[in-house]
Coordinates of C-alpha atoms in Angstrom, one line a residue:
M61 CA 0.0 0.0 0.0
Q62 CA 1.3 3.5 -0.9
R63 CA 1.7 5.7 2.1
V64 CA 0.2 9.2 1.9
A65 CA 1.0 12.0 4.3
V66 CA -2.1 14.1 5.1
I67 CA -1.2 17.5 6.6
G68 CA -4.0 18.6 9.0
S69 CA -6.8 16.7 10.8
G70 CA -9.6 19.2 10.2
P71 CA -12.7 18.2 8.1
G72 CA -10.6 18.3 4.9
G73 CA -7.8 16.2 6.2
L74 CA -10.1 13.6 7.8
V75 CA -12.3 13.1 4.8
A76 CA -9.3 12.9 2.5
A77 CA -7.8 10.2 4.7
R78 CA -11.1 8.3 4.9
Y79 CA -11.4 8.1 1.1
L80 CA -7.7 7.5 0.4
Q81 CA -8.0 4.6 2.8
S82 CA -11.0 3.2 1.0
E83 CA -9.0 3.3 -2.3
S84 CA -6.3 1.1 -0.7
F85 CA -3.8 3.9 0.3
A86 CA -2.3 4.1 3.8
P87 CA -2.8 7.6 5.1
V88 CA -0.7 9.1 7.9
I89 CA -2.3 12.3 9.3
F90 CA 0.0 15.0 10.8
E91 CA -1.7 17.4 13.3
Q92 CA 0.1 20.1 15.2
A93 CA -2.6 20.4 17.9
A94 CA -3.4 18.0 20.7
T95 CA -6.8 17.1 19.3
P96 CA -8.1 16.3 15.9
G97 CA -10.7 18.7 14.3
G98 CA -8.7 21.6 13.0
Q99 CA -10.7 24.8 13.6
W100 CA -13.4 22.8 15.3
S101 CA -11.0 21.4 17.9
G102 CA -11.1 24.6 20.0
D103 CA -7.3 24.4 20.4
A104 CA -6.2 28.0 20.7
S105 CA -3.1 27.3 18.7
C106 CA -5.0 26.7 15.5
S107 CA -8.7 27.4 16.1
G108 CA -10.7 30.5 15.6
V109 CA -13.9 29.4 17.3
W110 CA -15.2 31.3 20.3
P111 CA -17.2 29.8 23.3
S112 CA -20.7 30.9 22.3
M113 CA -20.1 30.3 18.5
R114 CA -22.6 28.2 16.7
T115 CA -22.3 27.1 13.1
N116 CA -23.3 29.5 10.4
T117 CA -24.1 26.6 8.2
S118 CA -27.1 24.3 8.8
R119 CA -26.9 20.8 10.4
A120 CA -27.7 19.0 7.1
L121 CA -24.8 20.8 5.3
T122 CA -22.3 20.5 8.2
Q123 CA -21.8 16.8 8.1
F124 CA -20.4 14.1 5.8
S125 CA -22.4 11.7 3.8
D126 CA -21.7 8.5 5.7
L127 CA -22.1 9.7 9.3
P128 CA -25.4 11.4 10.0
H129 CA -25.7 13.7 13.0
A130 CA -27.2 12.2 16.2
P131 CA -31.0 12.7 16.4
G132 CA -32.2 15.8 18.1
L133 CA -29.2 18.0 17.1
A134 CA -30.1 21.7 16.7
I135 CA -30.5 23.1 13.2
Y136 CA -27.4 25.2 13.9
P137 CA -25.1 23.1 16.2
S138 CA -22.6 24.5 18.6
N139 CA -18.9 24.5 17.8
R140 CA -18.3 21.8 20.4
E141 CA -20.9 19.5 18.8
I142 CA -19.1 19.8 15.5
G143 CA -15.8 19.1 17.2
D144 CA -17.3 16.0 18.8
Y145 CA -18.8 14.9 15.4
L146 CA -15.3 15.0 13.8
L147 CA -13.9 12.9 16.6
R148 CA -16.7 10.3 15.9
Y149 CA -16.0 10.5 12.2
A150 CA -12.3 9.8 12.9
A151 CA -13.1 6.9 15.1
Q152 CA -15.7 5.4 12.7
F153 CA -13.2 5.2 9.9
D154 CA -10.2 4.1 12.0
L155 CA -8.4 7.3 11.4
T156 CA -7.5 8.0 15.1
A157 CA -4.7 5.4 15.1
Q158 CA -3.3 6.9 11.8
T159 CA -3.1 10.5 13.4
R160 CA 0.1 11.8 14.9
L161 CA -1.0 14.6 17.3
R162 CA 1.3 17.4 18.5
T163 CA 3.4 16.8 15.3
A164 CA 4.0 20.0 13.3
V165 CA 5.3 19.6 9.8
R166 CA 8.3 21.8 9.2
E167 CA 9.0 21.2 5.5
I168 CA 7.7 19.4 2.5
R169 CA 10.1 19.0 -0.4
A170 CA 10.6 16.8 -3.5
V171 CA 13.0 13.9 -2.9
P172 CA 13.9 10.8 -4.9
G173 CA 10.9 8.4 -4.6
G174 CA 8.4 11.0 -3.6
W175 CA 8.1 13.7 -1.0
G176 CA 10.2 14.4 2.1
V177 CA 8.1 15.4 5.1
R178 CA 10.2 16.8 7.9
H179 CA 8.8 17.1 11.4
D180 CA 10.5 17.3 14.8
A181 CA 14.0 17.2 13.1
Q182 CA 13.1 13.9 11.4
E183 CA 12.3 13.4 7.7
E184 CA 10.1 10.6 6.3
V185 CA 9.5 9.9 2.6
F186 CA 6.0 9.4 1.3
E187 CA 4.9 8.5 -2.2
K188 CA 2.1 11.1 -2.0
V189 CA 1.2 14.1 0.1
V190 CA -2.2 15.9 0.7
V191 CA -2.0 19.4 2.1
A192 CA -5.2 20.0 4.1
S193 CA -4.0 22.4 6.7
G194 CA -6.7 25.0 6.0
R195 CA -6.9 28.5 4.5
F196 CA -8.0 30.3 7.6
Q197 CA -4.9 30.4 9.8
R198 CA -3.0 33.6 9.2
A199 CA -5.2 36.6 10.2
C200 CA -5.0 39.6 8.0
I201 CA -5.0 43.0 9.7
P202 CA -4.9 45.9 7.2
E203 CA -2.7 48.9 7.7
V204 CA -4.4 51.9 9.3
P205 CA -2.3 55.0 10.1
G206 CA -1.6 55.3 13.8
L207 CA -2.9 51.8 14.6
A208 CA 0.3 51.0 16.6
S209 CA -0.5 53.9 18.9
F210 CA -3.9 52.5 20.0
S211 CA -4.0 52.6 23.8
G212 CA -7.4 51.3 24.6
S213 CA -7.5 48.9 27.6
A214 CA -9.0 46.0 25.5
G215 CA -6.3 46.3 22.9
V216 CA -6.3 45.4 19.2
A217 CA -7.0 41.8 17.9
H218 CA -8.3 39.9 15.0
T219 CA -11.6 38.1 15.4
F220 CA -9.6 34.8 15.1
A221 CA -8.3 35.5 18.6
Y222 CA -11.7 36.4 20.1
K223 CA -12.3 33.9 22.9
D224 CA -13.7 35.7 25.9
P225 CA -16.6 38.2 25.7
E226 CA -16.0 39.1 29.4
H227 CA -12.8 40.8 28.2
Y228 CA -15.0 43.4 26.5
R229 CA -17.8 43.7 29.1
G230 CA -18.5 47.4 29.8
Q231 CA -16.1 48.4 27.0
R232 CA -16.5 50.5 23.9
V233 CA -15.6 48.2 21.0
L234 CA -15.0 48.9 17.3
V235 CA -15.5 45.9 15.0
A236 CA -13.9 46.4 11.6
G237 CA -15.3 44.4 8.7
C238 CA -18.6 43.1 7.3
A239 CA -18.0 39.4 6.9
I240 CA -19.7 36.7 9.0
S241 CA -17.2 36.6 11.9
A242 CA -17.3 40.4 12.2
L243 CA -21.1 40.6 12.3
E244 CA -21.6 37.6 14.5
I245 CA -19.0 38.8 17.1
A246 CA -20.4 42.3 17.0
S247 CA -23.8 40.8 17.8
D248 CA -22.2 38.6 20.5
L249 CA -20.6 41.6 22.2
C250 CA -23.6 43.9 22.3
M251 CA -25.8 41.1 23.7
L252 CA -23.1 40.0 26.3
G253 CA -22.4 43.3 27.9
A254 CA -20.2 45.6 25.9
A255 CA -21.0 49.2 26.6
R256 CA -21.0 50.3 23.0
V257 CA -20.5 48.4 19.7
V258 CA -19.7 50.1 16.4
V259 CA -19.1 48.2 13.1
C260 CA -17.1 50.0 10.4
Q261 CA -16.9 48.7 6.8
R262 CA -15.6 49.7 3.4
R263 CA -19.0 48.8 1.8
Q264 CA -22.3 47.7 3.1
R265 CA -23.2 44.1 2.1
Y266 CA -26.6 42.6 1.8
V267 CA -27.2 40.4 4.9
L268 CA -29.1 37.2 5.3
P269 CA -30.3 35.6 8.5
K270 CA -29.7 31.9 9.1
L271 CA -33.4 31.1 8.5
M272 CA -35.7 32.4 5.7
A273 CA -39.4 31.6 6.4
G274 CA -38.3 28.7 8.6
V275 CA -35.9 27.3 6.0
P276 CA -32.1 27.4 6.5
S277 CA -30.7 30.1 4.2
D278 CA -28.0 27.8 2.8
H279 CA -30.7 25.4 1.6
R280 CA -32.0 28.1 -0.7
V281 CA -29.0 30.3 -1.6
F282 CA -26.6 27.3 -2.3
S283 CA -29.0 25.0 -4.2
R284 CA -28.2 23.2 -7.4
Y285 CA -30.7 25.3 -9.2
Q286 CA -28.8 28.5 -8.1
A287 CA -25.5 27.0 -9.3
L288 CA -27.0 26.1 -12.7
A289 CA -28.5 29.6 -13.0
E290 CA -25.2 31.2 -12.2
E291 CA -23.5 29.1 -14.8
S292 CA -26.1 29.7 -17.5
L293 CA -27.6 33.1 -17.1
P294 CA -25.9 36.5 -17.9
R295 CA -24.2 37.8 -14.7
S296 CA -26.5 40.8 -14.4
E297 CA -29.6 38.6 -14.7
F298 CA -28.4 36.1 -12.2
G299 CA -27.4 38.9 -9.8
A300 CA -30.9 40.4 -10.1
M301 CA -32.4 37.0 -9.4
L302 CA -30.2 36.4 -6.3
K303 CA -31.0 40.0 -5.0
E304 CA -34.7 39.4 -5.4
L305 CA -34.4 36.2 -3.3
V306 CA -32.5 38.0 -0.6
V307 CA -34.4 41.3 -0.4
G308 CA -37.7 39.5 -0.8
A309 CA -36.9 37.4 2.3
V310 CA -35.3 39.9 4.6
G311 CA -35.4 43.3 3.1
S312 CA -32.4 45.7 2.4
P313 CA -30.0 46.9 5.1
E314 CA -31.1 50.5 4.9
Q315 CA -34.5 49.4 6.1
Y316 CA -32.9 48.5 9.4
G317 CA -30.9 51.7 9.7
A318 CA -27.6 50.5 8.1
P319 CA -26.2 52.2 5.0
K320 CA -27.8 51.4 1.6
P321 CA -25.7 48.8 -0.3
A322 CA -24.8 49.1 -4.0
D323 CA -27.7 48.1 -6.3
S324 CA -25.6 45.2 -7.7
I325 CA -25.4 42.4 -5.2
F326 CA -22.1 41.4 -6.7
D327 CA -20.7 44.9 -6.1
A328 CA -22.1 45.0 -2.6
G329 CA -21.5 41.4 -1.5
L330 CA -23.6 39.1 0.6
T331 CA -23.0 37.9 4.2
L332 CA -24.8 36.0 6.8
S333 CA -25.7 36.9 10.4
Q334 CA -28.7 36.0 12.5
H335 CA -29.0 39.0 14.8
Y336 CA -27.0 41.8 13.2
L337 CA -29.7 43.8 11.3
P338 CA -32.3 43.6 14.1
L339 CA -29.6 44.9 16.5
V340 CA -28.8 47.7 14.2
A341 CA -32.5 48.5 14.0
E342 CA -32.6 48.6 17.8
G343 CA -29.7 51.0 17.9
R344 CA -27.5 48.5 19.8
I345 CA -25.0 48.4 17.0
E346 CA -24.0 51.5 15.1
V347 CA -22.6 51.3 11.6
R348 CA -19.9 53.7 10.3
P349 CA -17.7 53.9 7.2
W350 CA -14.1 52.7 7.3
F351 CA -11.7 54.4 9.7
D352 CA -8.7 56.2 8.4
R353 CA -6.7 57.1 11.5
V354 CA -6.0 56.1 15.1
D355 CA -4.5 58.3 17.7
G356 CA -4.3 56.8 21.2
T357 CA -7.9 55.7 22.0
Q358 CA -9.3 58.1 19.4
V359 CA -10.5 56.6 16.1
S360 CA -11.3 58.9 13.1
F361 CA -13.7 57.7 10.4
S362 CA -13.8 58.7 6.8
D363 CA -17.0 60.6 7.2
G364 CA -15.2 63.1 9.5
R365 CA -16.5 61.8 12.8
A366 CA -14.2 60.5 15.6
E367 CA -14.7 58.9 19.0
P368 CA -12.7 57.0 21.6
F369 CA -12.7 53.2 21.9
D370 CA -11.4 50.7 24.4
G371 CA -10.9 47.8 22.0
I372 CA -10.6 47.2 18.2
L373 CA -11.4 43.8 16.6
F374 CA -10.6 43.2 12.9
G375 CA -12.9 40.8 11.1
T376 CA -10.9 41.3 7.9
G377 CA -10.2 37.8 6.6
F378 CA -7.1 35.7 6.2
E379 CA -4.0 35.1 4.1
I380 CA -2.9 31.8 2.7
S381 CA -0.1 30.4 5.0
L382 CA 1.8 27.3 3.9
P383 CA 5.2 28.0 5.5
F384 CA 6.2 24.3 5.4
L385 CA 6.2 24.1 1.6
S386 CA 9.7 24.3 0.1
E387 CA 10.7 27.4 -1.8
A388 CA 10.7 25.3 -5.0
I389 CA 7.1 24.2 -4.5
R390 CA 6.0 27.7 -3.6
R391 CA 7.5 29.1 -6.8
T392 CA 5.8 26.4 -8.9
L393 CA 2.4 27.2 -7.3
N394 CA 3.0 30.9 -7.8
L395 CA 1.9 31.2 -4.1
D396 CA 1.3 34.4 -2.3
A397 CA -1.0 35.7 0.4
Q398 CA -4.2 35.3 -1.7
H399 CA -3.4 33.0 -4.6
I400 CA -2.4 29.4 -5.2
E401 CA -2.4 28.1 -8.8
L402 CA -3.9 24.7 -9.0
Y403 CA -6.0 22.7 -11.5
K404 CA -9.5 22.6 -10.0
H405 CA -8.0 23.7 -6.6
T406 CA -6.4 20.3 -6.3
F407 CA -3.5 19.3 -8.6
H408 CA -0.5 21.0 -10.3
P409 CA 1.0 19.3 -13.5
E410 CA 4.6 19.9 -12.3
L411 CA 4.0 18.4 -8.8
P412 CA 2.8 14.8 -9.4
G413 CA 1.8 13.1 -6.1
L414 CA 1.2 16.4 -4.3
A415 CA -2.5 17.5 -3.9
F416 CA -4.4 20.1 -1.9
V417 CA -7.8 19.9 -0.2
G418 CA -10.0 22.8 1.0
M419 CA -7.6 25.6 0.0
W420 CA -10.0 27.8 -1.9
D421 CA -11.8 30.9 -0.4
Q422 CA -15.5 30.1 -0.2
S423 CA -18.9 31.3 1.0
G424 CA -21.2 28.7 2.3
P425 CA -20.8 25.2 3.9
M426 CA -17.5 23.5 3.5
F427 CA -18.3 19.9 4.3
P428 CA -20.1 19.0 1.0
P429 CA -17.5 20.3 -1.5
V430 CA -14.5 19.2 0.6
E431 CA -15.9 15.6 0.8
L432 CA -16.5 15.7 -3.0
Q433 CA -13.0 17.0 -3.6
A434 CA -11.6 14.3 -1.4
R435 CA -13.5 11.6 -3.3
W436 CA -12.3 12.9 -6.6
L437 CA -8.7 13.0 -5.4
A438 CA -8.8 9.5 -4.1
Y439 CA -10.5 8.2 -7.2
V440 CA -7.9 9.8 -9.5
W441 CA -5.0 8.5 -7.5
G442 CA -6.6 5.1 -7.1
G443 CA -7.4 4.8 -10.8
A444 CA -11.2 4.7 -10.4
V445 CA -11.6 7.8 -12.6
A446 CA -9.4 9.1 -15.3
S447 CA -6.6 11.4 -14.2
P448 CA -6.7 14.9 -15.8
T449 CA -4.4 15.1 -18.8
L450 CA -1.3 17.2 -18.8
E451 CA -2.9 19.6 -21.3
E452 CA -6.1 19.9 -19.2
M453 CA -4.0 20.8 -16.1
Q454 CA -1.8 23.3 -18.0
L455 CA -4.9 25.0 -19.3
G456 CA -6.4 25.1 -15.8
I457 CA -3.2 26.7 -14.4
A458 CA -3.2 29.3 -17.2
Q459 CA -6.8 30.2 -16.3
C460 CA -5.9 30.5 -12.7
R461 CA -3.1 32.9 -13.7
A462 CA -5.4 34.9 -15.9
R463 CA -7.9 35.4 -13.0
R464 CA -5.4 36.5 -10.3
S465 CA -6.7 40.1 -10.4
E466 CA -10.3 39.0 -10.0
P467 CA -12.1 38.4 -6.6
Q468 CA -11.1 34.9 -5.4
K469 CA -14.1 34.0 -3.3
T470 CA -16.5 31.4 -4.8
K471 CA -19.7 29.7 -3.7
M472 CA -20.2 26.4 -2.1
N473 CA -22.7 25.1 -4.7
L474 CA -20.4 25.9 -7.6
M475 CA -17.5 24.0 -5.9
A476 CA -19.7 21.0 -5.0
L477 CA -20.8 20.6 -8.6
L478 CA -17.3 21.1 -9.9
F479 CA -15.9 18.2 -7.9
A480 CA -19.1 16.0 -8.2
R481 CA -18.8 16.2 -12.0
A482 CA -15.1 15.5 -11.9
A483 CA -15.7 12.4 -9.7
G484 CA -18.7 11.3 -11.8
V485 CA -21.2 11.4 -8.9
E486 CA -23.4 14.4 -9.8
P487 CA -27.0 13.0 -9.5
E488 CA -29.2 13.2 -12.5
P489 CA -32.7 14.5 -11.4
E490 CA -34.5 12.7 -14.2
R491 CA -33.3 9.4 -12.7
W492 CA -34.9 10.2 -9.4
P493 CA -38.4 11.5 -10.2
E494 CA -39.5 11.4 -6.5
L495 CA -36.5 13.6 -5.6
Q496 CA -36.4 16.0 -8.6
R497 CA -37.6 19.1 -6.6
A498 CA -35.3 18.4 -3.8
L499 CA -32.3 17.8 -6.0
L500 CA -32.8 21.1 -7.8
F501 CA -34.2 23.4 -5.2
G502 CA -33.3 21.7 -1.9
P503 CA -30.1 21.4 0.1
L504 CA -26.9 20.2 -1.5
A505 CA -26.6 17.6 1.3
P506 CA -23.5 15.4 1.0
V507 CA -25.7 12.3 0.9
S508 CA -27.4 13.5 -2.3
F509 CA -24.0 12.8 -4.0
R510 CA -24.2 9.1 -2.9
L511 CA -27.2 8.4 -5.1
Q512 CA -25.2 7.2 -8.1
G513 CA -21.7 6.6 -9.2
R514 CA -18.8 5.2 -7.2
D515 CA -19.6 4.7 -3.5
A516 CA -23.4 5.0 -4.0
L517 CA -25.3 4.1 -0.9
P518 CA -28.4 2.0 -0.9
D519 CA -30.2 4.3 1.7
A520 CA -29.0 7.5 0.1
A521 CA -32.4 8.3 -1.4
S522 CA -34.4 7.8 1.8
R523 CA -31.9 9.7 3.8
F524 CA -31.8 12.6 1.4
A525 CA -35.6 12.7 1.2
G526 CA -35.8 12.9 5.0
E527 CA -33.3 15.8 5.2
A528 CA -35.1 17.7 2.4
M529 CA -38.6 16.9 3.8
A530 CA -37.7 18.5 7.1
F531 CA -38.0 21.9 5.4
G532 CA -40.6 21.2 2.8
C533 CA -38.4 20.5 -0.2
V534 CA -40.2 17.3 -1.3
Q535 CA -43.8 17.8 -0.3
S536 CA -44.7 16.9 -3.8
P537 CA -42.7 15.3 -6.7
Q538 CA -44.5 17.8 -9.0
F539 CA -42.9 21.1 -9.8
S540 CA -44.9 24.2 -9.1
A541 CA -45.8 26.6 -11.9
A542 CA -43.1 29.1 -10.7
E543 CA -40.5 26.3 -10.6
L544 CA -41.4 25.1 -14.1
Q545 CA -41.0 28.7 -15.3
K546 CA -37.5 28.8 -13.8
L547 CA -36.5 25.5 -15.4
R548 CA -37.8 26.6 -18.8
R549 CA -35.8 29.8 -18.5
L550 CA -32.6 27.9 -17.7
D551 CA -33.3 25.4 -20.4
S552 CA -33.8 28.1 -23.0
V553 CA -30.5 29.7 -22.1
A554 CA -28.4 26.5 -21.8
Q555 CA -30.0 23.3 -23.1
P556 CA -27.5 20.9 -21.4
A557 CA -27.5 22.6 -18.0
L558 CA -30.0 20.3 -16.3
T559 CA -28.7 17.0 -17.6
R560 CA -24.9 17.1 -17.7
T561 CA -23.1 15.0 -15.2
A562 CA -19.5 16.1 -15.8
V563 CA -17.4 19.0 -17.1

């Protein structure tokens, strides 16, 4: 059996090891922390979760296809429950014994016979290596004139380091950013005793709550239909359709007292937060434009206003950090803080036997696409599906290079379909008449990709129907008039969009 080093034991590393093992490889998982789970482990050395944090992705989309959550779990579980789930997953697939905890990888380099993996002053050679160490490790704090002079008692930190709301009780806190962590932590702070909370941002995004009319938002926004529409319709038309879905469900931020976002949802952006807009409407969170100077405790905003703060938290994203890759590998990948050039986010033609899992910047649930990527990777290396040709990979790298100046964030449903098609496991709705509505308009649950193709499960249809039925996605196998109109519109724009199974 070929040995494969898997770097990281978060969701990506565990699911990669599970499928590599099923394709007759021998994975060895390297984990720097004391507990498996990556971000979900709660280990302060590598985890950005905070004590009260619950998932911002629904239960059905925060699991793998072959280990359902325990009955009775909340729709949005706690961070600890997801950490425990990953421990159960590792135990179920005998990955615990293959995991070396407290073992930080110092270097990966090409050597005769494969790849040298150096850790704790020792180097081992593996035929193959999977890098699954995560994209959200190195916090990005932008430069602000005078930031080093900030003298507030609660200090300056990134939301990655936020662990104790008591630290901010009674304090005046500025939260910089408009992504999920910024808005969720701002909400956390004002409900747990901060004296004043101000959110500053460069642009106002549209904001979705976690539930829309009782249905988890990620079941509707990240559906297969939404992915097909984004692929098939003109960008402006798809943007208008997405904006109509969002504004029709929750309204626009200015209705709550936040700034008015740009008319284009692509220019404004979209983020998720359960409590943020109602707290703005109640006056418990104030929204300001970006700040352009700090002087002691005084913060000056670009609208000319200024006020003192006791603490500043930056929810301003992350940079790619892969310090253990050799300089030669880094050059080949054209790696920098925001870019890594790979064919379908996984392979590089000049680095055979080295692969990456979960290294793209994404909105939406990670578990479904990362499982599909792991399956594709294992199937390619195991010979179950054809390996991409040299020409295909070179073209993919060229396309990566051409898009370096464009926004890098992508959506979960697009990534899930990308990997499902590559692995040959995208379900064909016409083969499942009783599930057609759910497959197109319901949640992209991981078990829906076990209906057909390699590793199909005999109970996949009943399990997927149960998950979709929980929120009304399969009340009838018949399409409504509105749904039929949507399908006809897609079909008139791109005939093959509803039937293709691979790209």
